[in-house]
Structures are given as C-alpha cells and as structure tokens.
Coordinates of C-alpha atoms and ligand atoms in Angstrom, one line a residue:
X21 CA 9.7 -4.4 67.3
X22 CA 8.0 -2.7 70.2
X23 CA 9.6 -4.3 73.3
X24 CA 6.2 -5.6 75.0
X25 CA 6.8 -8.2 72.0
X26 CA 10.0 -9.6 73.0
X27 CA 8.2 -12.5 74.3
X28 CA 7.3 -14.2 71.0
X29 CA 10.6 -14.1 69.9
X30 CA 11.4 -17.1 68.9
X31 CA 7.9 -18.4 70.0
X32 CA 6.3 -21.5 68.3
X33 CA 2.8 -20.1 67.4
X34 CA 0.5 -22.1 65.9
X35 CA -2.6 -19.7 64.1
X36 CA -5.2 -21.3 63.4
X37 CA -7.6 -19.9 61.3
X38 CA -12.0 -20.8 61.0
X39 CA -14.2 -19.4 58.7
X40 CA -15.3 -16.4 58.9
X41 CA -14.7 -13.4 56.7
X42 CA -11.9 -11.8 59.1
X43 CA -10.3 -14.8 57.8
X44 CA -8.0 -12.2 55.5
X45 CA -7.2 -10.2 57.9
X46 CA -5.2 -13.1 59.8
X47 CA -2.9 -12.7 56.2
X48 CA -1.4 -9.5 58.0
X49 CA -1.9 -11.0 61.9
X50 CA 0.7 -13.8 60.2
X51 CA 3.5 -11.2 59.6
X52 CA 2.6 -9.3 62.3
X53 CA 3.6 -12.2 64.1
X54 CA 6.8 -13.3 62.3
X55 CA 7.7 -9.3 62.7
X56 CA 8.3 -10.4 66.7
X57 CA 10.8 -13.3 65.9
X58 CA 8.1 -15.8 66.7
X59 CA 7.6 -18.9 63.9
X60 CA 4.4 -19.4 62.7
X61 CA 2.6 -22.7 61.9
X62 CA -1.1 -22.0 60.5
X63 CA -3.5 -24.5 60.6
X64 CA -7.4 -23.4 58.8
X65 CA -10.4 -25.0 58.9
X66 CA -11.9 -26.4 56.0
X67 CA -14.5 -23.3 56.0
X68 CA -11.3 -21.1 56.3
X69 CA -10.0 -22.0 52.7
X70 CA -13.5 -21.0 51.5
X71 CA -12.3 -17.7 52.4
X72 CA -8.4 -17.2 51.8
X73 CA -6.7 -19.8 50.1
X74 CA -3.8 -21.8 52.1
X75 CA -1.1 -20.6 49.5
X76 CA -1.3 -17.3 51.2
X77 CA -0.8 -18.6 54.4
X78 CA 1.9 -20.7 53.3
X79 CA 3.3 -17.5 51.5
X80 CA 3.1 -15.6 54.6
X81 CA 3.9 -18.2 57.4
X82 CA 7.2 -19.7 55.0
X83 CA 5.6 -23.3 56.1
X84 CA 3.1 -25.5 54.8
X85 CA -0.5 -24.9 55.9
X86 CA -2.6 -27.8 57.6
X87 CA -6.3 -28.5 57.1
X88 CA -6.7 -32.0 57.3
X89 CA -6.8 -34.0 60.4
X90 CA -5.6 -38.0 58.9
X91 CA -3.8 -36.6 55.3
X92 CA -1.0 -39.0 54.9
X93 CA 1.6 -36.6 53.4
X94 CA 1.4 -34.1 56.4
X95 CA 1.3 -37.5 59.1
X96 CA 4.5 -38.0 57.4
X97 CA 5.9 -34.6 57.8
X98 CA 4.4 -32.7 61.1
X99 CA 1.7 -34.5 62.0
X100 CA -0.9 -33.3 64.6
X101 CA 0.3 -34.7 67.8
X102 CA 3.6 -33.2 66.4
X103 CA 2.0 -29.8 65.5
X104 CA 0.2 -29.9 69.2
X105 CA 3.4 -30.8 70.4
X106 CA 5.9 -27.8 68.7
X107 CA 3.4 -25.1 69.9
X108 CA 4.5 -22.7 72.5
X109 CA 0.5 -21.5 72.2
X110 CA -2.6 -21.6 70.2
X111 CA -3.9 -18.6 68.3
X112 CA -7.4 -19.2 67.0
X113 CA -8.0 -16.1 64.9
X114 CA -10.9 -15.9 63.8
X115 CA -12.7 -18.0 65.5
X116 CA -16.2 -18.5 64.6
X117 CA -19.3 -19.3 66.3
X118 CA -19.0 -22.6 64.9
X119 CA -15.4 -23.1 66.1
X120 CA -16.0 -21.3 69.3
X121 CA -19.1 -24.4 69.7
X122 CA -16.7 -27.3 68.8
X123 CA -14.0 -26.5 70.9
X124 CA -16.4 -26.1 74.2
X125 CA -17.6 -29.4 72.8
X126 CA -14.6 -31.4 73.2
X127 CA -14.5 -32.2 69.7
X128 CA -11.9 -34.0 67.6
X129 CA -13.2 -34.5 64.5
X130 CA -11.3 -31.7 62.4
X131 CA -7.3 -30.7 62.6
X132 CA -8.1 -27.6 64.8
X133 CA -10.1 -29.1 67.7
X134 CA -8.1 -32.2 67.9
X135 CA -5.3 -29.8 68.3
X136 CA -6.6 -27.7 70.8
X137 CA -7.4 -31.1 72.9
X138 CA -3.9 -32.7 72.3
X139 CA -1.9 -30.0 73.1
X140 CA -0.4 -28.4 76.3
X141 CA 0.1 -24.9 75.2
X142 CA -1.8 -21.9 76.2
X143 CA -4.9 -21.4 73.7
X144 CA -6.2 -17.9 73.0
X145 CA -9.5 -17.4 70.4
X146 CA -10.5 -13.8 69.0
X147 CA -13.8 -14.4 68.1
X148 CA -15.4 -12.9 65.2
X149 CA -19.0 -13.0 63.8
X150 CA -22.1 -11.3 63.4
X151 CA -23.2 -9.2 66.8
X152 CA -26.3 -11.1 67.2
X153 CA -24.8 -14.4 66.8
X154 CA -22.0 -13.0 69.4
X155 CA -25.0 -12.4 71.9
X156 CA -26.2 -15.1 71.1
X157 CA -27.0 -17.1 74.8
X158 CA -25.1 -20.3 73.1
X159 CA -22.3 -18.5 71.9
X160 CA -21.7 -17.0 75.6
X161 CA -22.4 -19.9 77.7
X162 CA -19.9 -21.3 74.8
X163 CA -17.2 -19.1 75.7
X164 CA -18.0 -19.2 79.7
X165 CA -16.7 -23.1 79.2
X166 CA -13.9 -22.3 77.7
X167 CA -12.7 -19.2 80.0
X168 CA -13.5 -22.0 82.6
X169 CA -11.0 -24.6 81.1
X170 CA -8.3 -21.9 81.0
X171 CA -8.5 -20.3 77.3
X172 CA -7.9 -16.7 76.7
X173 CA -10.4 -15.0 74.8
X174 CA -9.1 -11.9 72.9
X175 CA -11.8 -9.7 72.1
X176 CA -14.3 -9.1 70.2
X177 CA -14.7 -5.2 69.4
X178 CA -17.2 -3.1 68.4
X179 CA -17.4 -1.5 65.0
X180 CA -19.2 -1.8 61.3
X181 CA -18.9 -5.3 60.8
X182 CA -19.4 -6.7 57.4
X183 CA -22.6 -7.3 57.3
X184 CA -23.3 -3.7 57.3
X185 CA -24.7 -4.1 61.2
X186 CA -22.9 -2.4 63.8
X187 CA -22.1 -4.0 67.4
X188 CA -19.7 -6.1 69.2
X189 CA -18.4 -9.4 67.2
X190 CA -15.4 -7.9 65.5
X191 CA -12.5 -9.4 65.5
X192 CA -9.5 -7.4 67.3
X193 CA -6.8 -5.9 65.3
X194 CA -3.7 -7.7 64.6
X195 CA -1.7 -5.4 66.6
X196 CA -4.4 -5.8 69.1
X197 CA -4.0 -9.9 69.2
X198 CA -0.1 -9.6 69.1
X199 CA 0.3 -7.8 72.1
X200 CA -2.5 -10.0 74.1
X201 CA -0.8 -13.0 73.0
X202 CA 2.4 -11.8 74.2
X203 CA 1.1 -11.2 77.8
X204 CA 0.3 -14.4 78.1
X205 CA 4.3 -14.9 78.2
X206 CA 4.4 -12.6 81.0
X207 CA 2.8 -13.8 83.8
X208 CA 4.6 -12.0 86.6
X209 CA 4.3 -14.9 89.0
X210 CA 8.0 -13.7 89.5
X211 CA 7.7 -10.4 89.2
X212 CA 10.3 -8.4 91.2
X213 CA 12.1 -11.9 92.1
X214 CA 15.4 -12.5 91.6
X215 CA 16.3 -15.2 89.9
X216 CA 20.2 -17.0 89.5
X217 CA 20.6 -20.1 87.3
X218 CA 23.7 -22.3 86.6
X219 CA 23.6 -23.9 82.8
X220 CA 25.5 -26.2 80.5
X221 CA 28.4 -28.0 81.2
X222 CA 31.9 -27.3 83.0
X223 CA 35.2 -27.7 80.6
X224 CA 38.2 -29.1 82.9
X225 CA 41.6 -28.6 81.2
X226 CA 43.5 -31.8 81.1
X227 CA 46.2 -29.7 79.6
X228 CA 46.0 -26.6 76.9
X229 CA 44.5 -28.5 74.1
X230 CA 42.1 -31.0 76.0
X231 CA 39.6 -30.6 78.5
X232 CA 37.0 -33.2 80.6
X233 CA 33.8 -32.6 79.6
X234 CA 29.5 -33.7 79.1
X235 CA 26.9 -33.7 77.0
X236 CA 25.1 -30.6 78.1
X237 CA 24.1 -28.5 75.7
X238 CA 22.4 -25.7 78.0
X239 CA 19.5 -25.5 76.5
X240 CA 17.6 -26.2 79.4
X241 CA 19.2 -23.4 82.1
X242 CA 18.9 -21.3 79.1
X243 CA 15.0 -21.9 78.2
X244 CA 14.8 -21.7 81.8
X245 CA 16.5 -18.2 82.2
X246 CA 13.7 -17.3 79.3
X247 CA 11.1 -18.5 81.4
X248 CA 11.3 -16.9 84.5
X249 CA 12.7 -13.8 82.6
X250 CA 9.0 -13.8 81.3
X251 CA 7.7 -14.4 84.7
X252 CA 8.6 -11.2 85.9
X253 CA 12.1 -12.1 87.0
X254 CA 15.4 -10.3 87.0
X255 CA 18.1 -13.0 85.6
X256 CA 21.9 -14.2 86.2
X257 CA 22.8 -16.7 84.3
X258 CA 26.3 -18.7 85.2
X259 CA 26.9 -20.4 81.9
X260 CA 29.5 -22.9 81.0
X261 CA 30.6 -23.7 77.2
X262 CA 28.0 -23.1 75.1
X263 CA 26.9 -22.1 72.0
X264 CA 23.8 -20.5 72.9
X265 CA 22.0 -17.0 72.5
X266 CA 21.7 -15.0 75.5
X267 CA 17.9 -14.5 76.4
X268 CA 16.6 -11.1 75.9
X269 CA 17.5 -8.7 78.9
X270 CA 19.0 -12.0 81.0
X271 CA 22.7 -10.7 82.4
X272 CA 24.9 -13.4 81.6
X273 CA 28.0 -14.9 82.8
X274 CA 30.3 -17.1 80.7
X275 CA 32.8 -19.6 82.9
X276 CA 34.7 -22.4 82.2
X277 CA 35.6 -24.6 85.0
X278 CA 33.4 -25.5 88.2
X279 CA 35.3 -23.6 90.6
X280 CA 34.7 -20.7 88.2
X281 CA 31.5 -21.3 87.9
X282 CA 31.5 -21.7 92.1
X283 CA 33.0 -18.3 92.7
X284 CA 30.3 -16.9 90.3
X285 CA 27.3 -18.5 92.2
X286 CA 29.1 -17.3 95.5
X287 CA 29.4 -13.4 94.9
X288 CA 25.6 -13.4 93.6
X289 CA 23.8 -15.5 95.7
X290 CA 23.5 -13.1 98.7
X291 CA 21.7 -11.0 96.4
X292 CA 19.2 -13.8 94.8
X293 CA 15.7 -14.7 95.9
X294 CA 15.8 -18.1 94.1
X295 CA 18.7 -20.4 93.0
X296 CA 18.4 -22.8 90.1
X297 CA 21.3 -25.0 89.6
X298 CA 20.5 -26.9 86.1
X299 CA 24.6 -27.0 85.0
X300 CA 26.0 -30.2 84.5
X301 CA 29.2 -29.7 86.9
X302 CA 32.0 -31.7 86.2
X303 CA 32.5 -34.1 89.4
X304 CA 35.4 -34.4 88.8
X305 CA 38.3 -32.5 87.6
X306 CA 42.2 -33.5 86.7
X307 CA 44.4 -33.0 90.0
X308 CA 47.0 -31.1 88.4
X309 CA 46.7 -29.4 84.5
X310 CA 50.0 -30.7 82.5
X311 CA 51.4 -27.4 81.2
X312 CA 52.3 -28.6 77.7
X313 CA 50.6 -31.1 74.9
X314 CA 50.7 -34.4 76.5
X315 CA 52.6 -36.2 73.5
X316 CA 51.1 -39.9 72.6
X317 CA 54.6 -41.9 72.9
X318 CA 53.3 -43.7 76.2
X319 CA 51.3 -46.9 75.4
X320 CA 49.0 -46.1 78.5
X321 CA 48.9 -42.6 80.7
X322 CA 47.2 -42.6 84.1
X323 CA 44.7 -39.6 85.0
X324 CA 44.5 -39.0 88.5
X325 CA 41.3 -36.7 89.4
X326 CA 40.1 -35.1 92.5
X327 CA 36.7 -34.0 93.6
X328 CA 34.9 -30.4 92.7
X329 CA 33.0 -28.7 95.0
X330 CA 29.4 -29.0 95.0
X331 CA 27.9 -26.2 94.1
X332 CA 24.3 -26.7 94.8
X333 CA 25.2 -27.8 97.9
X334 CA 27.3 -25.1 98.9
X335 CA 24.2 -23.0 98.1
X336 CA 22.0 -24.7 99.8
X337 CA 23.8 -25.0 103.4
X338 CA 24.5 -21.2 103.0
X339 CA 23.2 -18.5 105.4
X340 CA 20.9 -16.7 104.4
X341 CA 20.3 -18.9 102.0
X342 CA 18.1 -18.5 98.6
X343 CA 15.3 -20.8 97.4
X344 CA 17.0 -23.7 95.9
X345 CA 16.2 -26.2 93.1
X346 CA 18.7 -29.0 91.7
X347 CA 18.7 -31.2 89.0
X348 CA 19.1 -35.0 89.0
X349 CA 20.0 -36.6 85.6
X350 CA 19.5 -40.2 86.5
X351 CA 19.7 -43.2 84.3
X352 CA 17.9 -45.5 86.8
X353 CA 16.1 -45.7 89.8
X354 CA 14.9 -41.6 89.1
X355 CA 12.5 -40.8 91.7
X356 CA 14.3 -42.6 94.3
X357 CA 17.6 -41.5 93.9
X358 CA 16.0 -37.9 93.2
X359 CA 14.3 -37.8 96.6
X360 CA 17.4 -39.1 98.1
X361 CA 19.3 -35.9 96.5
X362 CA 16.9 -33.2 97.6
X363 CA 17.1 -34.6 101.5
X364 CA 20.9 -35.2 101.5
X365 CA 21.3 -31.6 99.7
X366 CA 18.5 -29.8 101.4
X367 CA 17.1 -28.7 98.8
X368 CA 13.4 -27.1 98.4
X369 CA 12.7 -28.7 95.0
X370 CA 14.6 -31.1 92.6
X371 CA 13.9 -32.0 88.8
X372 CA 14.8 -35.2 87.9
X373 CA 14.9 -36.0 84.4
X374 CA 15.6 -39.8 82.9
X375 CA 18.8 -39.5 80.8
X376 CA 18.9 -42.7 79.4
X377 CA 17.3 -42.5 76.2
X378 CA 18.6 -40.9 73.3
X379 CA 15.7 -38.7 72.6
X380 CA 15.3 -36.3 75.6
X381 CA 17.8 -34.7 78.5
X382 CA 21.1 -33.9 77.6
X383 CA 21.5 -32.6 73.5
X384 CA 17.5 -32.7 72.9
X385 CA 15.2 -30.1 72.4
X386 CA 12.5 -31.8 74.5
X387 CA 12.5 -33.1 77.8
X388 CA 10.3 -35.0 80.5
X389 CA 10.6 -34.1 83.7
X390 CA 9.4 -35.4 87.3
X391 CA 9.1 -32.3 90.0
X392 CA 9.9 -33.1 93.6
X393 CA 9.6 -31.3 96.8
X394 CA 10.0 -32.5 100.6
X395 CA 6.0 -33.7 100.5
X396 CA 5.0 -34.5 96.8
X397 CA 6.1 -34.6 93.2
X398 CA 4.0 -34.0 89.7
X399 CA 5.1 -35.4 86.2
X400 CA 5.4 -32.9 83.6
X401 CA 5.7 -34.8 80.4
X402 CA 8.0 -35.2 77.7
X403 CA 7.4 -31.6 75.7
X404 CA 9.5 -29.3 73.9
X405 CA 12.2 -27.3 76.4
X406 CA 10.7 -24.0 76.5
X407 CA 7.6 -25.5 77.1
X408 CA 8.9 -27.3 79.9
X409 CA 10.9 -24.6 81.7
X410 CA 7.6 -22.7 81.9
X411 CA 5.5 -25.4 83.9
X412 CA 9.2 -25.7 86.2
X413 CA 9.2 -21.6 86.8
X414 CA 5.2 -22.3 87.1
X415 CA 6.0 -24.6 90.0
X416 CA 9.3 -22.9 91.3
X417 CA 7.4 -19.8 91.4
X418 CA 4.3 -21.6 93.5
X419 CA 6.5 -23.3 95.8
X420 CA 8.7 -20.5 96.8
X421 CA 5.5 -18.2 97.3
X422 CA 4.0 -20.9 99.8
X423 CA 7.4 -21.2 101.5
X424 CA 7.6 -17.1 102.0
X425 CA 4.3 -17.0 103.3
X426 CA 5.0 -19.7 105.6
X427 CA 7.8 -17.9 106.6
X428 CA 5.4 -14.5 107.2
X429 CA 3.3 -16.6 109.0
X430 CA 5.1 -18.4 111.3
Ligands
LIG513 O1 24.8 -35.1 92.8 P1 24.5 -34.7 91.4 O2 25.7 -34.2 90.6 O3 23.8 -35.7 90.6 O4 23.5 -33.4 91.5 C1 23.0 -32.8 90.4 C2 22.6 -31.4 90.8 O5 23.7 -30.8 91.5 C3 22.4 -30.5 89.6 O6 21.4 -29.5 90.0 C4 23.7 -29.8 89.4 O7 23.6 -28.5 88.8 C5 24.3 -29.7 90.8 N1 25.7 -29.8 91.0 C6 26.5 -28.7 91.4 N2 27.8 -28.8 91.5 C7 28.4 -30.0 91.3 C8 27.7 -31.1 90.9 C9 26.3 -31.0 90.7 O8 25.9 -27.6 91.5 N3 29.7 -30.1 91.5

C-alpha cells in the first residue's frame, strides 16, 4: 500500500454510486479502497443499478449494498441515520449531473441525498458526464454550492469519454480518487506540532494477582493519537492496559500504574507543543502492595488507599509549560463541574463527556462530547470515536494557533 494511503486504514467509507456509465469503474475504485485497510459501505442510486448490478458491489465491498431510502429489512439492519452515522466520509463516485443537482438542492428524497444531509462526515463527489453537460452553467453554479457548503470535488478529467466526444467530464481514476480522498485525512492543521497524549486506564496492584482498576478502554486517546497523527502531528502516546493497536507511525508507551505513567508525561513534556491528558488515572491507589496472594480466610479486609498524583495538573502548573487539554467524565452536573475543572487545573481546554449512560464514554465506540475553554464551549454530538477525535484535534488545533499568536502578538 503506498504510504500516502495509510489514512484510510481502517476508515469507514461510504461510496456511493449514481448513474452514470463510470458507474463500473467504481467496481475496481471499491477494492482499490479496501486495498488501504479502509471498510467500504456502498450505497447506489436507483439509476446506478441500471448500470452495474448491486451483487457486484456487495461482491466487492463484502457488505450489503443500499438503494432504498424507507426498505424495512435494511431499517432493521443499518439503517440510514446509522449508515450517515458509521461514515468516516462520503465518496460519491460517479456522481452525475442529476446527483450533482440534488445534492445542491437539499434533497432527501432518495438514500444518497438524505445521507449526504444527515451525516457529519467529509463528502467528496468525482463528477462524471458528458463535457457539455459538465459546462453546462447549471451544473457549475451546481457545484459552486456545494464547494461553498464544504464538499470536495474530485475531478473531472479530460479524455475520450463514452460518448465518443472528447473534453472535460471524465470521471478520475480510481487511484486518482483514492489518494484525494486520503488527503482529506491529512489536513496538516498540526503539521510540525508535537503532540503527547495519556490514554486508557491505570492498573494499581493490590497485590500480584489483583489490581484497582476502570472501565477505560482507550479507545478514545487512541483515536485521538490517530487524529492528530493525520493532522500533521508527531505522536507520544502514554498508554495504560490496553488491548489496542498502535496507530500508524504514533511512538507509543505502554505503563501500568499512574506514577508510571507520571514519570512518562514528565521526561516528554519539555519537548511537547500540546498535552492531551484523556487516561482515566486511578485516584487512588493501595498505600502499600501486599507481597503475596491475600488468602480469603478473613470475613472482612480493610483497604487503606492514598492519593496519586495528578497528572494533568502537574502538567499544567509546569514551566514552560505545553498547551493542555483534560478530560472530565462526569455523571452529573457536566458543564458545571467541567468549567470548574479547567479553572481549578488551569487548563486551556477540557472535554467533558456524560458517563452515565451505557451507550457512550467509557467501553463505547461513540461518544458525545461538550468542548470548553476559559470564554466558550461548543457541543460535538454523539458520533462514532474517530469521528469525534477529529472535530477535538479540529478544535485543539484552532485554539492552540489563536493562543500562539496571541503569544506573538502581545
Ligand atoms: O479530576 P479528574 O480526575 O476528574 O480530572 C480528569 C482529567 O484529569 C482527565 O483529563 C485525566 O486524564 C486527568 N487526570 C490525571 N491524573 C490523575 C487524575 C486525572 O492526569 N491522577
């Protein structure tokens, strides 16, 4: 895999294919895709299956294809706020004239366009038609709305199309479209930055065999480490127990307790730009370690514990010190006790995230989060991880720019 790919590893991408006769191409664009490590969820237009039938997308793609917007059985299965949901972005390839018009329309009156307007993911279109209806003053003013609303268009090129004309309207190769949509990964808003992140929980030994611990799973510090890896970033990430893959060309460094974990942070954070402390650090941590088995004969055992440092405090009333974000996992009161956190820390910007349902935070692929920062605070709502850990380095990577030139400034 060439290594401008590396991006859509593991990417949710959701293709979706209109009617037009470069429809077969998008066959090969589908394992040109799932050659990067990215997943692949293809959704075609009714016009689309006029063209290729949906067997050989589902052949290709290893999933179901979707076509229609109410269908019962898919509502059941993925349905489209689902689908809108699981995509890390929106490939619309090809996308016709017709397509191109419904989308700068607003409509939702077919799968595809209600999925372009219900999800949050980046949308990119590689348009494909005949050169004249390309030129065509609709079709441009068409595509200046969407540029406008933040889609990416891909294309088109020039060639023999297959009408027999010759012009621009082609749609871009699949090797083409698979490198654009991996820049969109790699927006360098970090670029040259360097970035240190604390994830998953800390074990604290009770004795050999048992150990305090939380429901971390990581999965957040690590999707974060992904994110602002793809910003441009160079990575440390200090990770406690966890069963999770290290994120492509992210140095990592495995710990155990908090004051592991502390000494870590300490010996890299002169040499960080930003700090972001997402671990769920034990408070708390047994006062001595029995050195064997504790046996079961006593009816009751007393367990005396004793404080652990803070970390992100430590960091954060350090000199020089880094750009520094926390964490607050809250099961009530989250914006007030989050704002009280990021004073009484001094931190530049916390992310507080409501941990008392069962099907976000801690253990869950998605989150909801609620940014903070000394003088506002914006919602980014409940979305898949990696999704979310894009908008955070989005708003990390703003807020620390602001704050440097400030600094520059003053
Ligand atoms: O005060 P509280 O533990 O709720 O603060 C949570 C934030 O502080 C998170 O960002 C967490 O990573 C960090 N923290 C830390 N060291 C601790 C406890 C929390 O860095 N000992």
């Amino acid at each position: 895999m060439a290594k401008a790919h590396t991006s859509l590893f593991g990417k949710h991408i959701l293709l979706g294919i209109s009617g037009g006769i470069a429809a077969y191409k998008s066959a090969e664009l589908t394992r040109r895709l799932r050659d990067t490590g990215a997943e692949v969820r293809v959704v075609m237009t009714q016009a689309a299956t006029q063209f290729v039938t949906p067997l050989t997308f589902q052949a290709l793609s290893g999933h179901a294809v979707h076509s229609e917007l109410l269908d019962a059985n898919s509502e059941a299965g993925m349905g489209h706020i689902e689908l809108a949901r699981w995509a890390d972005a929106v490939l619309i390839a090809p996308a016709s004239a017709n397509t191109i018009a419904r989308l700068a329309q607003g409509r939702g009156d077919d799968l595809l366009s209600t999925l372009c307007l219900a999800t949050t993911a980046a949308i990119a279109y590689a348009p494909s038609m005949n050169r004249v209806m390309w030129a065509d003053t609709a079709t441009q003013s068409n595509c200046a709305t969407l540029t406008a609303r933040g889609y990416t268009q891909l294309g088109p090129a020039s060639g023999v199309q297959a009408c027999g004309e010759i012009g621009e309207g082609r749609m871009l190769d699949g090797d083409d479209l698979v490198s654009a949509l991996a820049s969109i990964f790699r927006t360098g808003i970090l670029q040259g930055q360097r970035v240190l992140i604390t994830a998953g929980p800390t074990h604290e030994a009770i004795d050999p065999v048992r150990y305090l611990a939380n429901r971390s799973s990581g999965r957040m510090g690590f999707a974060l480490a992904r994110a602002a890896h793809e910003a441009g970033a160079a990575v440390t990430l200090i990770a406690g127990p966890c069963a999770l893959a290290t994120p492509a060309d992210v140095e990592r460094i495995d710990v155990v307790t908090a004051a592991e974990m502390l000494a870590a942070v300490q010996q890299r954070t002169p040499a960080c730009d930003i700090f972001i402390a997402s671990a769920a650090v034990a408070d708390y941590r047994p006062a001595e370690i029995i050195g064997q088995k504790i046996k079961k004969s006593a009816a009751e055992i007393q367990l005396t514990l004793v404080r652990n440092p803070d970390i992100l405090a430590t960091v954060a009333t350090s000199s020089p010190r880094p750009f520094v974000v926390g964490f607050a996992a809250e099961t009530e009161a989250l914006v007030d006790n989050a704002r009280d956190k990021l004073a009484r820390k001094q931190l530049d910007l916390i992310a507080a995230n409501d941990v008392s349902g069962t099907d976000i935070g801690f253990g869950s692929d998605y989150n909801a989060l609620q940014v903070i920062w000394p003088n506002g605070e914006q919602s980014l709502p409940r979305a898949r991880k990696a999704t979310i850990a894009r908008q955070l380095i989005g708003l990390i990577a703003h807020h620390y720019h602001k704050k440097q030139h400030e600094k520059n400034t003053a």
